[in-house]
Backbone as JSON Lines, residues from 0, in Angstrom:
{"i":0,"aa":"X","n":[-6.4,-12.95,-7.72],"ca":[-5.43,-12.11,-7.05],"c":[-5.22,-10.83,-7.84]}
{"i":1,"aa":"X","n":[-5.08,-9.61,-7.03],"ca":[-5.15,-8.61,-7.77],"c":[-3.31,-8.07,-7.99]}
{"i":2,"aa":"X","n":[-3.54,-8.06,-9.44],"ca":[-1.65,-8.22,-9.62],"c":[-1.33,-6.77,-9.05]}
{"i":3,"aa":"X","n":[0.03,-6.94,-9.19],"ca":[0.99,-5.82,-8.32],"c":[0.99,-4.62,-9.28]}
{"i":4,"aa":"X","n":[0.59,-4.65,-10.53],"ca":[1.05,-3.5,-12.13],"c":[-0.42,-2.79,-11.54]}
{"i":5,"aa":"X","n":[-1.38,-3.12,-10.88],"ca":[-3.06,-2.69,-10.77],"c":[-2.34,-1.1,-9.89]}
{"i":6,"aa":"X","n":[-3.31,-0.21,-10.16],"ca":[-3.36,1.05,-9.54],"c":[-4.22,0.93,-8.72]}
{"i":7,"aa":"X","n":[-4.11,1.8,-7.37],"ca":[-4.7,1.88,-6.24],"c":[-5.79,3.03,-6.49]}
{"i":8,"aa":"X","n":[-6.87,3.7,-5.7],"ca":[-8.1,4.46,-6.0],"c":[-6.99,5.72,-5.85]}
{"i":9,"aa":"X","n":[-6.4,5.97,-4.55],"ca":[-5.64,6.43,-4.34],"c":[-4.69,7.28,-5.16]}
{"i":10,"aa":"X","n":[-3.86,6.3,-6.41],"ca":[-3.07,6.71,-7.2],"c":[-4.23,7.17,-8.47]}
{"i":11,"aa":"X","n":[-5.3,6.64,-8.86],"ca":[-5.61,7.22,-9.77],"c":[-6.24,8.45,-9.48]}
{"i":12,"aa":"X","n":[-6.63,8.88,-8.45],"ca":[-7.16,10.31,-8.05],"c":[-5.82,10.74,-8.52]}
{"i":13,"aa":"X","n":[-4.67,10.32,-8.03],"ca":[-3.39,11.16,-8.28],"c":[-3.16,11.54,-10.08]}
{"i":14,"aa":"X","n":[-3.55,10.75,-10.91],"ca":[-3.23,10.1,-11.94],"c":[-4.28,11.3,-12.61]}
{"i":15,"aa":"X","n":[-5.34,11.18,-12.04],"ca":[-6.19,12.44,-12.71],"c":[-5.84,13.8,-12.46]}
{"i":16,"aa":"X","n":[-5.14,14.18,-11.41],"ca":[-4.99,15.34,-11.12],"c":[-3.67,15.5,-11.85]}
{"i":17,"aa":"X","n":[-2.8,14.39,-11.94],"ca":[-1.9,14.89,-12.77],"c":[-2.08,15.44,-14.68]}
{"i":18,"aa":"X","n":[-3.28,14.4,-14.9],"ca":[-3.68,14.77,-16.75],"c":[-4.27,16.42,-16.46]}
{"i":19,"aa":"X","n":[-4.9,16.94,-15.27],"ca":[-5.78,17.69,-14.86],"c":[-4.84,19.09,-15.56]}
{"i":20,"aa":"X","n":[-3.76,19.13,-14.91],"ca":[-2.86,20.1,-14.66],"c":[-1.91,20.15,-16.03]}
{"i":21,"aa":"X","n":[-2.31,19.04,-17.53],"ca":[-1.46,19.12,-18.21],"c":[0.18,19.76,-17.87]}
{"i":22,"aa":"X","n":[0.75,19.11,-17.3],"ca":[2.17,19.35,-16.64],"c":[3.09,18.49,-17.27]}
{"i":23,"aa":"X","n":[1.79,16.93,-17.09],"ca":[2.84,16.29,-17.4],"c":[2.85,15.48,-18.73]}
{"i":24,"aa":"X","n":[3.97,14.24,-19.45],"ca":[3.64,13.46,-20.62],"c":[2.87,12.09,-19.76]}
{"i":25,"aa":"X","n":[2.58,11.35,-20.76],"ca":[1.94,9.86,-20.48],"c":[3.37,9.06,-19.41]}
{"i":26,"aa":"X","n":[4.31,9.26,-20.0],"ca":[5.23,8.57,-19.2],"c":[5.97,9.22,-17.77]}
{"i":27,"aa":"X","n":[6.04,10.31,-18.0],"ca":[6.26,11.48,-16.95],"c":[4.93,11.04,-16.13]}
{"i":28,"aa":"X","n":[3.85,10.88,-16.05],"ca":[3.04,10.1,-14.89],"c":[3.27,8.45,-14.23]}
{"i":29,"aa":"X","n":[3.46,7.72,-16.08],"ca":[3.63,6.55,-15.19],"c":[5.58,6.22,-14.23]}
{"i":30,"aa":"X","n":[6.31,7.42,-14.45],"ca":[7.42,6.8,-13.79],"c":[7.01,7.16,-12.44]}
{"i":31,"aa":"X","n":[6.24,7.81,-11.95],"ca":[5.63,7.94,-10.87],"c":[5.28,7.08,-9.98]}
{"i":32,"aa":"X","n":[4.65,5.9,-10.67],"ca":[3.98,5.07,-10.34],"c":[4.67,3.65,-10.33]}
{"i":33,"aa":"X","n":[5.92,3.37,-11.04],"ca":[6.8,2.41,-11.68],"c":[8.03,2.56,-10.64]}
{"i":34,"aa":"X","n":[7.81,1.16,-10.0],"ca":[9.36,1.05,-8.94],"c":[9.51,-0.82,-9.46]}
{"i":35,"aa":"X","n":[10.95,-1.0,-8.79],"ca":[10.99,-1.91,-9.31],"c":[10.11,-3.25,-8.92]}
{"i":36,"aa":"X","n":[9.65,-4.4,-9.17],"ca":[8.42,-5.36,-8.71],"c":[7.46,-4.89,-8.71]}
{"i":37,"aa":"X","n":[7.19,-3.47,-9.29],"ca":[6.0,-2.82,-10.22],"c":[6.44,-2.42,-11.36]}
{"i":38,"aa":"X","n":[5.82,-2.9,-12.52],"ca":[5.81,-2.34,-13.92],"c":[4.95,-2.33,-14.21]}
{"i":39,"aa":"X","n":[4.07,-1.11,-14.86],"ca":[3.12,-0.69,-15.05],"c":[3.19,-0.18,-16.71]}
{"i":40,"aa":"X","n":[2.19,-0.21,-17.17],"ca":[1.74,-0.22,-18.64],"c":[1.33,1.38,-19.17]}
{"i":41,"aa":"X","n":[2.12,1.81,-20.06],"ca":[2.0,3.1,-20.62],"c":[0.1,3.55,-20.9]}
{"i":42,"aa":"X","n":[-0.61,2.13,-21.2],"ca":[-1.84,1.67,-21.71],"c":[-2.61,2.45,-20.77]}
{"i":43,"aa":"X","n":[-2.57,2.08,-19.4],"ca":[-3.37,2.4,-17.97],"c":[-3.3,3.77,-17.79]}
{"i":44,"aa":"X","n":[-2.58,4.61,-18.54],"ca":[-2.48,6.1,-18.17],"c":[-3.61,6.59,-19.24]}
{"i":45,"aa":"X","n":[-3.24,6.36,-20.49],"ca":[-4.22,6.52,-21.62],"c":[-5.64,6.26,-21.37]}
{"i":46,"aa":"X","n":[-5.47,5.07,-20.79],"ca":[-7.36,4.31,-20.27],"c":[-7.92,5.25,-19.58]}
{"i":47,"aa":"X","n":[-6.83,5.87,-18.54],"ca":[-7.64,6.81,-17.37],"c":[-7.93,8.28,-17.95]}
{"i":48,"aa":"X","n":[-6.91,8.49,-19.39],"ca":[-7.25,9.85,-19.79],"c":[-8.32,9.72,-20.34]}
{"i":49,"aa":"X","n":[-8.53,9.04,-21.07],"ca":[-9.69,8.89,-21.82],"c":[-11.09,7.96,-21.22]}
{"i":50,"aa":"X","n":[-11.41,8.18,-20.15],"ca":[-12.18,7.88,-19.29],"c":[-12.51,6.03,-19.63]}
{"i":51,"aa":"X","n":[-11.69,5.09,-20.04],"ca":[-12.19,3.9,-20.24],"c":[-12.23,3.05,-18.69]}
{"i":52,"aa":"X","n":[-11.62,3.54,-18.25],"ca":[-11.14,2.74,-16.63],"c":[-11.76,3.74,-15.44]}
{"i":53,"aa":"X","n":[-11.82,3.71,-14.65],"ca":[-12.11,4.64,-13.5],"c":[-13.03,5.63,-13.48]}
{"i":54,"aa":"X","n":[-14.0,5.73,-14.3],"ca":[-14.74,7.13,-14.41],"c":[-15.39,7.19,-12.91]}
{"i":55,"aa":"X","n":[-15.57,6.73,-11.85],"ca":[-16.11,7.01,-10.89],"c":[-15.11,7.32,-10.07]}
{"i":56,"aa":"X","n":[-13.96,7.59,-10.18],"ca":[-12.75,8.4,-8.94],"c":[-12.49,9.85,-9.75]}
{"i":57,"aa":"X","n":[-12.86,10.46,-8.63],"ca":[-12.65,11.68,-8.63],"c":[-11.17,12.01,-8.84]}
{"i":58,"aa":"X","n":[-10.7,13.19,-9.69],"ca":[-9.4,13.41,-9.71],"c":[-8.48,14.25,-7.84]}
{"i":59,"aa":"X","n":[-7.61,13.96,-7.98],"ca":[-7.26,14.72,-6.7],"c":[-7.12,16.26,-6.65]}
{"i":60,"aa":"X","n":[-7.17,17.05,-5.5],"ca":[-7.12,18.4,-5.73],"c":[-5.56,18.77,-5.88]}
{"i":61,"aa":"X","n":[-5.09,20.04,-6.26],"ca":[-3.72,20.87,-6.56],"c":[-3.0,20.23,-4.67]}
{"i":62,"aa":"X","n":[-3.52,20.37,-4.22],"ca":[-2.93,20.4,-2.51],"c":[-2.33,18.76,-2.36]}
{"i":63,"aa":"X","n":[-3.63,17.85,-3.05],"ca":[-2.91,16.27,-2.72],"c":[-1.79,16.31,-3.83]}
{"i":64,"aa":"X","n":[-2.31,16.57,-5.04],"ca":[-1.04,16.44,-5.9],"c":[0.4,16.97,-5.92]}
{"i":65,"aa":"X","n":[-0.07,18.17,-5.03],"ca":[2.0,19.06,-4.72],"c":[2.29,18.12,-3.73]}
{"i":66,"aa":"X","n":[1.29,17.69,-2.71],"ca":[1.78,16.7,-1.64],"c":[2.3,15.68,-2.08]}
{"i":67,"aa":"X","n":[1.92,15.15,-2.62],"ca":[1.91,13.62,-3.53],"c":[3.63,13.82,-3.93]}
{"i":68,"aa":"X","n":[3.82,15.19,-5.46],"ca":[5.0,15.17,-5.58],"c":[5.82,15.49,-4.57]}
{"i":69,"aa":"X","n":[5.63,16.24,-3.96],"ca":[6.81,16.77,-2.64],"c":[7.09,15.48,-1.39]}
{"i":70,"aa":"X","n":[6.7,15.0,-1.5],"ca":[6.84,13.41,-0.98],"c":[7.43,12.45,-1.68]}
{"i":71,"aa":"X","n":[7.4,12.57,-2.86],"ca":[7.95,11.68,-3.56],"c":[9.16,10.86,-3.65]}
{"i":72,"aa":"X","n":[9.79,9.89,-3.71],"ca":[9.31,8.51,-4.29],"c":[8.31,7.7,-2.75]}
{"i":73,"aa":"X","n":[8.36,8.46,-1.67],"ca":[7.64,7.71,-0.3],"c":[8.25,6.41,-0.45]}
{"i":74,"aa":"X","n":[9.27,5.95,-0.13],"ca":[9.7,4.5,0.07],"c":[10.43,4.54,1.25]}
{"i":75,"aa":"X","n":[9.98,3.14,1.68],"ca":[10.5,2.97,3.43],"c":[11.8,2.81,3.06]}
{"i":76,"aa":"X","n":[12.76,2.92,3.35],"ca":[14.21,2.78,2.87],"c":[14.96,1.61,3.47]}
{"i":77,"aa":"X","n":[14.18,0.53,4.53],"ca":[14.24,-0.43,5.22],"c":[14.37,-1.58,4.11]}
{"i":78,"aa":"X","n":[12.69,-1.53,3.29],"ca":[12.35,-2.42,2.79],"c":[12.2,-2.17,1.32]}
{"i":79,"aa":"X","n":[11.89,-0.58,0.71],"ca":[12.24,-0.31,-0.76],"c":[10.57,-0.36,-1.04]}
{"i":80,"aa":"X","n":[9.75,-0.86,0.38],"ca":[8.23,-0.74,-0.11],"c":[7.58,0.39,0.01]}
{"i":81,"aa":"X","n":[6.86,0.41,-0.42],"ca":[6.07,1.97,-0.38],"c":[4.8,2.54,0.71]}
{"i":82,"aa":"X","n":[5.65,3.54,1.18],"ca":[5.01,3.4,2.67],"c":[3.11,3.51,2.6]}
{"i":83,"aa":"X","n":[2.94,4.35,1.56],"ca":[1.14,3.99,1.71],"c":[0.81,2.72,0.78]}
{"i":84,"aa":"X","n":[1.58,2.74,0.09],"ca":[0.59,1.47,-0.63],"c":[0.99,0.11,0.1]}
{"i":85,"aa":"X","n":[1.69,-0.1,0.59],"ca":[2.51,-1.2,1.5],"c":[2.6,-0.98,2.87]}
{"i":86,"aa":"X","n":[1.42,0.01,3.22],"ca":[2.16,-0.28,4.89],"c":[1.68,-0.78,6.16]}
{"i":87,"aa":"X","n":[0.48,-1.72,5.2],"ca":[0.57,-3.05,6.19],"c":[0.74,-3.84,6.14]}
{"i":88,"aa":"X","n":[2.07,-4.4,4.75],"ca":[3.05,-5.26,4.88],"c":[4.15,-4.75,5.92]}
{"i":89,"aa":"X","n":[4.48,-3.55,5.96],"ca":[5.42,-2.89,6.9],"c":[5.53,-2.63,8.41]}
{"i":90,"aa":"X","n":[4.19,-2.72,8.55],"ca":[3.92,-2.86,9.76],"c":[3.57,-4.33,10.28]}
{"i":91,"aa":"X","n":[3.33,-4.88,9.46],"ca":[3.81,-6.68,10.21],"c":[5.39,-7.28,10.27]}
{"i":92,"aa":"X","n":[6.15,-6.22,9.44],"ca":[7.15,-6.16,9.64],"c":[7.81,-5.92,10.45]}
{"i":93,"aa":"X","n":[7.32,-4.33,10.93],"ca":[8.04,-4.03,12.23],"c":[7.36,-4.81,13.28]}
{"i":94,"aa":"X","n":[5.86,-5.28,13.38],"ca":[5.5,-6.16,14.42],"c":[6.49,-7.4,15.11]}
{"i":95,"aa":"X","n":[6.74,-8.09,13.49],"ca":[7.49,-9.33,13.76],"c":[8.65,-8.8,14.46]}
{"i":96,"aa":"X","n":[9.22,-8.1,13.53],"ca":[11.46,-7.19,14.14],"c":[10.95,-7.06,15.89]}
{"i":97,"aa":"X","n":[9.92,-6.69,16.21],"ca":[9.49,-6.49,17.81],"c":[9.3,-6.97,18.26]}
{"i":98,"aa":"X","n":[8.73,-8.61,18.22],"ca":[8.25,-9.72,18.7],"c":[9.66,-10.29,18.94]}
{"i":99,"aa":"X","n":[10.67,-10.83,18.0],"ca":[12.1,-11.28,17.7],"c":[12.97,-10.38,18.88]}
{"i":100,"aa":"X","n":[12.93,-9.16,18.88],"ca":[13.68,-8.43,19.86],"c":[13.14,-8.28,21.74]}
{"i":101,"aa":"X","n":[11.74,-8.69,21.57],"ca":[11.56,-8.91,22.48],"c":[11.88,-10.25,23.61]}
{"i":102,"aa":"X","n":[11.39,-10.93,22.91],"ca":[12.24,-12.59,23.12],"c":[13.57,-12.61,23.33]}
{"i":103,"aa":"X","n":[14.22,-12.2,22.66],"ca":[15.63,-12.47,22.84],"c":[16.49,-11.46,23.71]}
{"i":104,"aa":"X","n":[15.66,-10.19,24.28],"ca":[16.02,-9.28,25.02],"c":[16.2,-10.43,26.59]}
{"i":105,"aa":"X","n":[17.42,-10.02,27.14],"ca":[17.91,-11.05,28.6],"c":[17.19,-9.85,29.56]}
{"i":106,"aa":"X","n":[16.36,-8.7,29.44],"ca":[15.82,-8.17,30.76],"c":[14.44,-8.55,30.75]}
{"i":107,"aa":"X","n":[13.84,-8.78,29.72],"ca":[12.4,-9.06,29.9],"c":[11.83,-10.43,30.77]}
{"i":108,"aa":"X","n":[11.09,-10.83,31.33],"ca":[10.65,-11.37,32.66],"c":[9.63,-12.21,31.42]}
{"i":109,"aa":"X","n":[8.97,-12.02,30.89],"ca":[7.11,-12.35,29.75],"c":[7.42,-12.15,28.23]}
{"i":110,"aa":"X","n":[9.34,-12.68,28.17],"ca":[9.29,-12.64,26.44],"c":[8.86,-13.26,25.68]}
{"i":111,"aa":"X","n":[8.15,-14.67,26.54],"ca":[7.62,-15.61,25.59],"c":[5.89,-15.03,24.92]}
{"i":112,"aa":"X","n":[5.2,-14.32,26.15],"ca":[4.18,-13.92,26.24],"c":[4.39,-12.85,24.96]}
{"i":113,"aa":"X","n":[4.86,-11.71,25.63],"ca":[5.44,-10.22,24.67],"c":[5.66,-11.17,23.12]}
{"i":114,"aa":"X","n":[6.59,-12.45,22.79],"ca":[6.7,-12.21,21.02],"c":[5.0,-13.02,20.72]}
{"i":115,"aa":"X","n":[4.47,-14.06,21.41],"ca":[3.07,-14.13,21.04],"c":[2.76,-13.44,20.97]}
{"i":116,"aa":"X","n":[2.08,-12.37,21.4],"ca":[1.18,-11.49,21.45],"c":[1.86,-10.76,20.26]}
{"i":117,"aa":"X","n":[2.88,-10.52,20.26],"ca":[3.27,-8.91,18.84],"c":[3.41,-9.71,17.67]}
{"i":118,"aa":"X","n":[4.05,-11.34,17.81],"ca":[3.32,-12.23,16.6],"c":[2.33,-12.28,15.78]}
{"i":119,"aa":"X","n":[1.17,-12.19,17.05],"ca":[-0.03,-12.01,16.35],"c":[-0.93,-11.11,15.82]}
{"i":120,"aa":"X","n":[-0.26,-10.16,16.24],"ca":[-0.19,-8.71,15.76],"c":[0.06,-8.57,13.84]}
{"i":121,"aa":"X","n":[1.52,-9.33,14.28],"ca":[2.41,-9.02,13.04],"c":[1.45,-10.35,11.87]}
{"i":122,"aa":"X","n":[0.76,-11.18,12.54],"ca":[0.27,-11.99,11.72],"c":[-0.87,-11.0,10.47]}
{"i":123,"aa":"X","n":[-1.47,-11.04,11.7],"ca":[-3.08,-9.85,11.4],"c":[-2.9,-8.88,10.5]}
{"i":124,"aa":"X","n":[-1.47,-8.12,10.78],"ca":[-1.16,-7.28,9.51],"c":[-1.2,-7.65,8.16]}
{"i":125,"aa":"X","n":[-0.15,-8.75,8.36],"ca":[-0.06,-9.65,6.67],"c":[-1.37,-10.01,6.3]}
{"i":126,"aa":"X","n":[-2.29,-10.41,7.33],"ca":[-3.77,-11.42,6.63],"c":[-4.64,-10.07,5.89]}
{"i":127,"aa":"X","n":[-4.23,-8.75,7.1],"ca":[-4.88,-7.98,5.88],"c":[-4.7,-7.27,4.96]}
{"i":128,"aa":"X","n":[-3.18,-7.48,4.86],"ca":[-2.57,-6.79,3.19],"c":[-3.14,-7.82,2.42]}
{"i":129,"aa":"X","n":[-2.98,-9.36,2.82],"ca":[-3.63,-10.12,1.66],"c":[-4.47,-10.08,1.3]}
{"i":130,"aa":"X","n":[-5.82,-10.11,2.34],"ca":[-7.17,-9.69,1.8],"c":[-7.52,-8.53,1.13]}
{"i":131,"aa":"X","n":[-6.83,-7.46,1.58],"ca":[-7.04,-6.12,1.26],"c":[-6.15,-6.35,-0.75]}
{"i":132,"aa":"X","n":[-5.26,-7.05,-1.05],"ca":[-4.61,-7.16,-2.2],"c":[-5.47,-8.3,-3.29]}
{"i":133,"aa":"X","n":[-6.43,-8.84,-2.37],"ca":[-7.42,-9.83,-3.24],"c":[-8.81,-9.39,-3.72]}
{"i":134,"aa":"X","n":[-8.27,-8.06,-3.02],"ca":[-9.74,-6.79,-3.48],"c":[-11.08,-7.98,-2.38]}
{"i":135,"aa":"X","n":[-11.07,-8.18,-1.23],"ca":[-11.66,-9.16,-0.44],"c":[-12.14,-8.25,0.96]}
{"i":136,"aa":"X","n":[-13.32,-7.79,0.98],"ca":[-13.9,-7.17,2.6],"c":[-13.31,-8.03,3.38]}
{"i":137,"aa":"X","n":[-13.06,-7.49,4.79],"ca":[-13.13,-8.31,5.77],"c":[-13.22,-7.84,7.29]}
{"i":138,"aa":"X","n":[-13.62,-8.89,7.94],"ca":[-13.99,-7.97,9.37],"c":[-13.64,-8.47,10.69]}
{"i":139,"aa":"X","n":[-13.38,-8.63,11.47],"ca":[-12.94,-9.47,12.65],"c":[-13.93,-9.34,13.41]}
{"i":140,"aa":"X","n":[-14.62,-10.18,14.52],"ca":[-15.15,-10.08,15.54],"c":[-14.91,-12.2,16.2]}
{"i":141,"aa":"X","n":[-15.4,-11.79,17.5],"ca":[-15.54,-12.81,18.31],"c":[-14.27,-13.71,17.9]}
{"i":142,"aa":"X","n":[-13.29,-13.51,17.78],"ca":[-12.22,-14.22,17.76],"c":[-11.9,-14.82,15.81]}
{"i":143,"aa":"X","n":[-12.77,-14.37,15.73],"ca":[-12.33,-15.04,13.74],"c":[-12.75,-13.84,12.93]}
{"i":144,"aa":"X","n":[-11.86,-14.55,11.65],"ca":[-12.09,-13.54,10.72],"c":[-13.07,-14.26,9.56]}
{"i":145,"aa":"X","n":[-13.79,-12.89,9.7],"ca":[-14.5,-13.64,8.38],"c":[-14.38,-13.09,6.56]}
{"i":146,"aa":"X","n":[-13.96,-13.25,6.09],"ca":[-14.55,-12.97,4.13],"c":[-15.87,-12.61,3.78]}
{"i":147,"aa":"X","n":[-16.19,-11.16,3.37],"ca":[-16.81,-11.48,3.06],"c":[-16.77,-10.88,1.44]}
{"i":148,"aa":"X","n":[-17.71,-11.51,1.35],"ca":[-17.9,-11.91,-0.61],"c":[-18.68,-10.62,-1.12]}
């Protein structure tokens, strides 16, 4: 299982463009990256300056990185998760909240149908934050999912 402290390709493009721009300190990057049920290691910033970790991700350009900060902290304010790195835990979230409201709505005629169906929706999301968090390909066809290795 790939733990929760791991950086995304994503953040370390960010992570390079931030050493890029000398702006910032070692820790002035990782509070960036540090919310709470993430703690992340002063170590992993150093690794990436000094090319021991990641040498094959490109750093990000000036445009993702003002984006990056001018967006900043990006947290769904629902759930406290983080809308790109989490948001297809979030969206099985809102699947399920839609499935639940549909059912229990007294005008709908097919609520039993409507929360199956957005159930399984909201399932599919979670199966692929998990896979996608076990560092695990995966692909759907003909009714199953398969792993692949």
């Amino acid at each position: 299982m790939t733990p929760k402290n791991t950086l995304q390709k994503w953040e370390v493009a960010i992570v390079k463009a931030m050493i890029a721009s000398k702006r910032f300190t070692n820790q002035e990057m990782l509070s960036y990256f540090s919310r709470p049920g993430r703690s992340l290691n002063q170590a992993r910033i150093v690794d990436i300056k000094q090319e021991r970790i990641h040498k094959a991700v490109k750093a990000a350009s000036d445009t993702e990185l003002e984006g990056f900060l001018s967006s900043w902290p990006n947290l769904d304010p629902k759930t406290g998760l983080h809308i790109k790195s989490d948001e297809l835990i979030i969206k099985s979230r809102e699947a399920m909240l839609l499935a639940v409201q549909a059912y229990n709505s007294p005008t709908c005629y097919f609520r039993s149908e409507v929360f199956i169906v957005t159930a399984i929706i909201a399932r599919t999301y979670l199966m692929h934050a998990f896979y996608k968090s076990q560092g695990l390909k995966h692909r759907t066809g003909n009714s199953t999912l398969r792993v692949l290795g």
